[in-house]
Short mmCIF file of C-alpha atoms in Angstrom, two decimals:
data_model
loop_
_atom_site.label_atom_id
_atom_site.label_comp_id
_atom_site.label_asym_id
_atom_site.label_seq_id
_atom_site.Cartn_x
_atom_site.Cartn_y
_atom_site.Cartn_z
CA MET A 1 10.03 -13.94 26.98
CA GLN A 2 7.04 -15.19 24.95
CA ASP A 3 4.60 -13.94 27.61
CA LYS A 4 6.32 -10.62 28.24
CA GLU A 5 7.09 -9.46 24.72
CA LYS A 6 4.20 -8.17 22.68
CA ILE A 7 4.97 -7.11 19.12
CA GLY A 8 3.00 -4.43 17.32
CA ILE A 9 2.73 -4.82 13.55
CA VAL A 10 1.85 -1.89 11.29
CA LEU A 11 0.39 -3.21 8.02
CA ALA A 12 -0.24 -0.39 5.55
CA THR A 13 -2.84 -1.01 2.85
CA TYR A 14 -4.16 0.77 -0.21
CA ASN A 15 -6.36 -1.07 -2.73
CA PRO A 16 -4.39 -4.28 -2.16
CA HIS A 17 -4.09 -7.16 -4.60
CA LEU A 18 -6.45 -9.44 -2.69
CA GLU A 19 -4.70 -12.73 -3.42
CA TYR A 20 -1.36 -11.33 -2.28
CA PHE A 21 -2.98 -9.68 0.73
CA GLN A 22 -4.57 -12.93 1.84
CA LYS A 23 -1.22 -14.71 1.66
CA GLN A 24 0.41 -11.98 3.72
CA ILE A 25 -2.31 -12.24 6.37
CA GLN A 26 -1.90 -16.02 6.52
CA SER A 27 1.86 -15.72 6.89
CA ILE A 28 1.40 -13.38 9.86
CA GLN A 29 -1.12 -15.75 11.44
CA ASN A 30 1.36 -18.62 10.97
CA GLN A 31 4.09 -16.91 13.01
CA THR A 32 5.70 -19.09 15.66
CA TRP A 33 5.71 -15.96 17.85
CA GLN A 34 2.03 -15.57 18.61
CA ASN A 35 1.99 -12.62 21.01
CA TRP A 36 1.34 -9.80 18.55
CA VAL A 37 -1.28 -7.31 17.44
CA CYS A 38 -1.51 -6.14 13.84
CA HIS A 39 -2.85 -2.67 13.09
CA ILE A 40 -4.06 -2.61 9.50
CA VAL A 41 -3.85 1.04 8.51
CA ASP A 42 -5.82 1.61 5.33
CA ASP A 43 -5.04 4.72 3.31
CA CYS A 44 -8.49 5.43 1.84
CA SER A 45 -8.96 2.29 -0.26
CA GLN A 46 -12.07 1.92 -2.35
CA PRO A 47 -15.07 0.47 -0.44
CA GLU A 48 -14.88 -2.96 -2.07
CA TYR A 49 -11.26 -3.36 -0.93
CA GLN A 50 -12.12 -2.26 2.60
CA THR A 51 -14.84 -4.91 2.72
CA ALA A 52 -12.41 -7.57 1.46
CA ILE A 53 -9.78 -6.55 4.03
CA GLN A 54 -12.29 -6.94 6.86
CA LYS A 55 -13.44 -10.30 5.59
CA ASN A 56 -9.89 -11.66 5.53
CA ILE A 57 -9.31 -10.94 9.23
CA GLU A 58 -12.82 -11.16 10.71
CA ASN A 59 -12.09 -14.33 12.72
CA ASP A 60 -8.84 -13.15 14.30
CA SER A 61 -9.14 -10.45 16.99
CA ARG A 62 -5.40 -9.75 16.86
CA PHE A 63 -6.02 -7.78 13.67
CA VAL A 64 -7.39 -4.28 14.17
CA CYS A 65 -8.60 -2.34 11.12
CA HIS A 66 -8.32 1.43 10.83
CA PHE A 67 -10.00 2.85 7.73
CA HIS A 68 -9.32 6.47 6.84
CA SER A 69 -11.11 8.91 4.57
CA HIS A 70 -7.99 10.95 3.78
CA ASN A 71 -5.18 9.54 1.64
CA LEU A 72 -1.75 10.35 3.13
CA ARG A 73 0.32 8.02 0.89
CA HIS A 74 2.57 5.29 2.22
CA TYR A 75 5.14 7.44 4.07
CA HIS A 76 2.73 9.17 6.43
CA ASN A 77 0.39 6.18 6.48
CA PHE A 78 3.07 4.17 8.29
CA GLU A 79 3.52 7.11 10.66
CA ARG A 80 -0.23 6.98 11.29
CA GLY A 81 0.15 3.29 12.17
CA LEU A 82 2.81 4.06 14.76
CA GLN A 83 0.35 6.36 16.51
CA TYR A 84 -1.88 3.35 17.15
CA CYS A 85 1.03 1.36 18.59
CA ILE A 86 1.81 4.15 21.05
CA GLN A 87 -1.63 3.69 22.59
CA ASP A 88 -0.79 0.14 23.70
CA PRO A 89 1.75 0.17 26.59
CA GLU A 90 2.19 -3.62 26.35
CA ILE A 91 3.89 -3.34 22.95
CA THR A 92 7.66 -3.58 23.37
CA ALA A 93 8.75 -3.94 19.74
CA ILE A 94 7.31 -2.88 16.39
CA ALA A 95 7.43 -4.37 12.89
CA PHE A 96 6.28 -3.01 9.55
CA SER A 97 4.42 -5.06 6.97
CA ASP A 98 3.66 -4.46 3.31
CA GLN A 99 0.39 -5.71 1.84
CA ASP A 100 1.76 -8.21 -0.66
CA ASP A 101 4.78 -10.04 0.80
CA ILE A 102 5.02 -13.39 2.61
CA TRP A 103 6.70 -13.77 5.98
CA GLN A 104 8.64 -16.87 6.97
CA ALA A 105 6.95 -18.54 9.94
CA GLU A 106 9.86 -17.88 12.30
CA LYS A 107 10.37 -14.24 11.25
CA LEU A 108 9.11 -12.50 14.39
CA GLU A 109 10.66 -15.06 16.72
CA ILE A 110 14.13 -14.73 15.21
CA LEU A 111 13.89 -10.94 15.08
CA ILE A 112 12.78 -10.47 18.70
CA LYS A 113 15.32 -12.96 20.07
CA THR A 114 18.13 -11.32 18.09
CA LEU A 115 16.98 -7.85 19.16
CA ARG A 116 17.32 -8.83 22.82
CA SER A 117 20.37 -11.10 22.66
CA GLU A 118 22.44 -8.53 20.74
CA HIS A 119 21.14 -5.59 22.81
CA SER A 120 20.15 -3.80 19.62
CA VAL A 121 17.54 -1.09 19.14
CA LEU A 122 16.67 -2.39 15.66
CA VAL A 123 17.27 -5.63 13.77
CA HIS A 124 16.55 -6.50 10.16
CA SER A 125 17.00 -9.49 7.90
CA ASP A 126 17.77 -10.43 4.34
CA LEU A 127 14.86 -11.07 1.98
CA GLU A 128 14.14 -13.61 -0.75
CA LEU A 129 12.92 -12.10 -3.99
CA ILE A 130 9.80 -13.73 -5.44
CA ASN A 131 7.71 -12.96 -8.51
CA SER A 132 3.95 -12.57 -8.90
CA ASP A 133 3.56 -16.37 -8.92
CA ASP A 134 5.50 -16.85 -5.65
CA GLN A 135 8.45 -18.28 -7.56
CA SER A 136 11.92 -17.46 -6.27
CA ILE A 137 13.93 -14.95 -8.29
CA ASN A 138 16.88 -14.69 -5.94
CA ASN A 139 17.30 -16.09 -2.45
CA SER A 140 19.16 -13.01 -1.22
CA THR A 141 18.11 -9.42 -1.87
CA TRP A 142 21.29 -8.24 -0.12
CA ASP A 143 23.46 -10.16 -2.60
CA PHE A 144 21.23 -9.18 -5.53
CA GLU A 145 21.53 -5.48 -4.74
CA GLY A 146 25.09 -5.63 -3.43
CA ARG A 147 24.17 -4.49 0.07
CA GLN A 148 26.68 -4.58 2.91
CA PRO A 149 24.53 -3.42 5.85
CA GLU A 150 27.12 -4.40 8.46
CA LYS A 151 29.34 -1.57 7.15
CA ALA A 152 26.72 1.12 7.79
CA THR A 153 27.50 4.29 9.70
CA VAL A 154 25.27 7.33 10.12
CA GLU A 155 26.96 9.03 7.15
CA LEU A 156 26.87 5.96 4.89
CA LEU A 157 23.24 5.34 5.79
CA LEU A 158 22.49 8.92 4.77
CA LEU A 159 24.06 8.02 1.43
CA ARG A 160 22.14 4.78 0.90
CA ASN A 161 19.45 2.97 2.86
CA VAL A 162 20.19 -0.73 3.36
CA VAL A 163 17.30 -1.51 5.74
CA THR A 164 14.02 -2.73 4.20
CA GLY A 165 10.91 -1.84 6.15
CA CYS A 166 9.12 -5.20 5.95
CA SER A 167 12.19 -7.01 7.34
CA LEU A 168 12.84 -4.90 10.44
CA LEU A 169 11.86 -4.93 14.10
CA PHE A 170 12.69 -2.08 16.48
CA CYS A 171 12.27 -1.26 20.16
CA SER A 172 9.12 0.71 20.92
CA SER A 173 11.28 3.09 22.99
CA LEU A 174 12.52 4.58 19.68
CA ILE A 175 9.08 5.95 18.78
CA THR A 176 9.57 9.23 20.64
CA ASP A 177 12.56 9.95 18.39
CA ILE A 178 10.97 8.57 15.23
CA ILE A 179 7.74 10.57 15.23
CA PRO A 180 6.74 12.96 13.98
CA PHE A 181 8.19 11.97 10.62
CA PRO A 182 9.99 14.86 8.90
CA GLN A 183 7.70 16.66 6.50
CA GLN A 184 8.26 16.31 2.74
CA ASN A 185 6.68 18.38 0.00
CA GLU A 186 7.24 15.43 -2.33
CA ILE A 187 8.07 11.94 -1.08
CA GLY A 188 11.82 11.51 -1.54
CA TRP A 189 12.66 9.06 1.23
CA HIS A 190 10.55 6.34 2.80
CA HIS A 191 9.61 5.40 6.35
CA ASP A 192 12.20 2.65 6.72
CA TRP A 193 15.09 4.96 5.80
CA TRP A 194 14.07 7.45 8.48
CA VAL A 195 13.57 4.71 11.12
CA ALA A 196 16.98 3.18 10.30
CA LEU A 197 18.68 6.58 10.69
CA VAL A 198 17.06 7.14 14.06
CA ALA A 199 18.07 3.64 15.18
CA ILE A 200 21.73 3.93 14.18
CA GLN A 201 21.94 7.28 15.95
CA LYS A 202 20.38 5.92 19.15
CA GLY A 203 22.07 2.54 19.39
CA LYS A 204 23.01 -0.67 17.60
CA ILE A 205 21.45 -2.15 14.48
CA GLY A 206 21.53 -5.94 14.23
CA HIS A 207 21.86 -7.67 10.85
CA ILE A 208 20.52 -11.15 10.09
CA ARG A 209 21.83 -12.73 6.89
CA GLN A 210 18.89 -15.09 6.67
CA PRO A 211 15.92 -14.30 4.40
CA LEU A 212 12.90 -14.00 6.68
CA VAL A 213 10.61 -12.33 4.13
CA CYS A 214 9.58 -13.32 0.63
CA TYR A 215 9.68 -9.88 -0.97
CA ARG A 216 7.34 -9.70 -3.93
CA PHE A 217 8.99 -8.11 -6.95
CA HIS A 218 6.41 -6.75 -9.40
CA THR A 219 5.45 -3.61 -11.31
CA SER A 220 3.16 -2.30 -8.54
CA ASN A 221 5.89 -2.05 -5.91
CA VAL A 222 6.24 1.38 -4.32
CA VAL A 223 9.93 0.54 -3.94
CA GLY A 224 11.57 -2.34 -5.79
CA ALA A 225 14.90 -4.14 -5.80
CA MET A 226 17.62 -3.38 -8.34
CA LYS A 227 20.56 -5.61 -9.21
CA ASN A 228 23.88 -4.19 -7.96
CA ALA A 229 22.16 -1.01 -6.86
CA GLY A 230 24.56 1.74 -5.93
CA ASN A 231 27.66 0.69 -7.84
CA LEU A 232 29.21 2.83 -10.55
CA HIS A 233 28.24 0.63 -13.50
CA THR A 234 24.57 0.52 -12.48
CA GLU A 235 24.43 4.28 -12.01
CA LEU A 236 26.00 4.88 -15.43
CA MET A 237 23.50 2.53 -17.07
CA LEU A 238 20.61 4.34 -15.39
CA TRP A 239 22.00 7.65 -16.59
CA PHE A 240 22.25 6.22 -20.11
CA GLN A 241 18.62 5.06 -19.94
CA LYS A 242 17.60 8.57 -18.96
CA LYS A 243 19.44 9.89 -22.03
CA TYR A 244 22.06 11.66 -19.90
CA ARG A 245 19.54 14.04 -18.35
CA ILE A 246 20.66 15.84 -15.20
CA ALA A 247 17.89 16.96 -12.87
CA GLY A 248 19.61 17.21 -9.50
CA LYS A 249 16.61 15.81 -7.65
CA SER A 250 18.59 13.05 -5.92
CA TYR A 251 20.98 15.54 -4.36
CA LEU A 252 18.08 17.56 -2.97
CA ILE A 253 16.54 14.39 -1.47
CA HIS A 254 19.77 13.56 0.35
CA SER A 255 20.23 17.18 1.37
CA ASN A 256 16.72 17.44 2.81
CA LEU A 257 16.97 14.10 4.60
CA SER A 258 20.32 14.98 6.17
CA LYS A 259 18.95 18.37 7.27
CA ALA A 260 15.95 16.65 8.87
CA PHE A 261 18.27 14.21 10.66
CA GLN A 262 20.53 17.02 11.85
CA ALA A 263 17.58 19.06 13.07
CA ARG A 264 16.18 16.11 15.06
CA PHE A 265 19.48 15.19 16.73
CA TYR A 266 21.50 18.42 16.76
CA GLN A 267 21.86 18.29 20.55
CA GLN A 268 23.21 14.73 20.46
CA LEU A 269 25.55 14.95 17.47
CA ASN A 270 29.25 15.31 18.11
CA SER A 271 30.47 18.87 17.66
CA SER A 272 32.82 17.65 14.94
CA TRP A 273 29.99 16.01 12.96
CA SER A 274 29.64 17.51 9.52
CA ASN A 275 26.67 17.08 7.21
CA PRO A 276 28.15 15.73 3.94
CA PHE A 277 25.13 16.92 1.94
CA ASP A 278 24.89 20.44 3.39
CA ASP A 279 23.48 22.74 0.71
CA ARG A 280 24.52 25.83 2.66
CA ARG A 281 28.22 25.04 2.41
CA LEU A 282 29.96 25.96 -0.85
CA ASP A 283 32.39 23.03 -0.93
CA PHE A 284 31.72 21.70 -4.46
CA GLY A 285 30.96 18.25 -3.06
CA PHE A 286 34.12 17.70 -1.02
CA GLY A 287 32.08 16.14 1.82
CA ILE A 288 30.38 13.78 -0.61
CA LEU A 289 33.73 12.88 -2.17
CA LYS A 290 35.02 11.87 1.27
CA LEU A 291 31.88 9.78 1.73
CA CYS A 292 32.52 8.10 -1.61
CA TYR A 293 36.02 7.16 -0.43
CA GLN A 294 34.60 5.88 2.86
CA SER A 295 32.16 3.68 0.95
CA PHE A 296 34.99 2.30 -1.18
CA LYS A 297 37.32 1.77 1.76
CA THR A 298 34.78 -0.06 3.94
CA GLY A 299 33.13 -2.04 1.13
CA TYR A 300 29.73 -0.38 1.53
CA ARG A 301 29.45 -0.57 -2.27
CA SER A 302 27.62 2.70 -2.89
CA GLU A 303 30.26 4.71 -4.73
CA GLY A 304 28.03 5.05 -7.79
CA ILE A 305 25.36 6.82 -5.75
CA ALA A 306 27.98 9.08 -4.16
CA LEU A 307 29.47 10.09 -7.52
CA ARG A 308 26.03 10.79 -8.99
CA ILE A 309 25.14 13.06 -6.09
CA LEU A 310 28.60 14.64 -6.23
CA ILE A 311 27.98 15.78 -9.81
CA PHE A 312 24.68 17.37 -8.80
CA LYS A 313 26.29 19.07 -5.79
CA ILE A 314 29.04 20.55 -7.98
CA LEU A 315 26.47 21.88 -10.43
CA PHE A 316 24.39 23.19 -7.54
CA ASP A 317 27.35 25.08 -6.09
CA ILE A 318 28.38 26.45 -9.49
CA GLN A 319 24.87 27.86 -9.88
CA ARG A 320 25.07 29.42 -6.43
CA LEU A 321 28.43 30.96 -7.28
CA GLN A 322 27.12 32.34 -10.54
CA ASN A 323 24.12 33.85 -8.74
CA SER A 324 26.41 35.49 -6.18
CA ILE A 325 28.64 36.93 -8.88
CA SER A 326 25.65 38.27 -10.82
CA LYS A 327 24.52 40.10 -7.69
CA VAL A 328 27.94 41.56 -6.91
CA LEU A 329 28.91 42.51 -10.48
CA PRO A 330 26.37 45.38 -10.92
CA MET A 331 27.48 46.83 -7.59
CA PHE A 332 31.09 46.64 -8.74
CA LYS A 333 30.24 48.37 -12.01
CA VAL A 334 28.42 51.18 -10.17
CA ALA A 335 31.36 51.68 -7.79
CA LYS A 336 33.79 51.75 -10.72
CA SER A 337 31.64 54.29 -12.54
CA ASN A 338 31.56 56.55 -9.48
CA ILE A 339 35.33 56.43 -9.21
CA LYS A 340 35.73 57.51 -12.84
CA LYS A 341 33.35 60.47 -12.34
CA LYS A 342 35.46 61.69 -9.43
#
């Protein structure tokens, strides 16, 4: 297998912290699985960072740098990296890498062997949380956040992503379904969420309860970890911190993501499949309420997220109903006036 399987790694960079970046590069070089190529996809970093990136990998031909003059931000930058992997027919599996984590030496080897032995289309692992000084904060991100990825279904994954990009490996055959990434006016979901949704629709996701990545937890993270994320208590505390403001943005993110998923796979979805976040259906969140119960029943532990989105959906539908009534009411008044004149 070692000779046949070539892994493509997409490492997205943007003005990286150079000490962290160097450690990430070293951890990739130290992989027990050596048959890989790493495409470093730089999203318009400043010239001094581009020079430093090149210097860190100049003696290893397995690293290929791609510097770009147009900043796409992390979501589409990872998509840009996948385009480079497509050009290499020898690549059979693809991994994502952040610019500031540390991989365990056996990460790629365990992932690729699990991918094949379990006949999965995607596998991912737990992660150890570390701070800016490489000190361990928690040896399990899944336990820290209360994730139960083994319980995931398409609908529950639409509710909450439990697959972290830097911990996953997926079959290159998925790329034709993954790209192009759905367009977003404002980044609401990230590349790993979309890839996980495609994977669970197309086949089996494998889960490895062994931390294979040291996930750096610091203020510069694009996405960070949160203790007991998704449960009711955490959601209430977040709402309290926001001084009980209701914006409705989270519902729109889930609605747009589910619409993008439905549009991509409408020919493959079962005729009975119903989008729980459909903004065209005036159901006052009944679909989301069922999803909340499903999360509770299976132990997915994301009821807090479901209830938060449910509130926004109810308010959204009330607004729609009010708008409909305001349109009909003048017509009703005109018709009533005409009747009186007669």
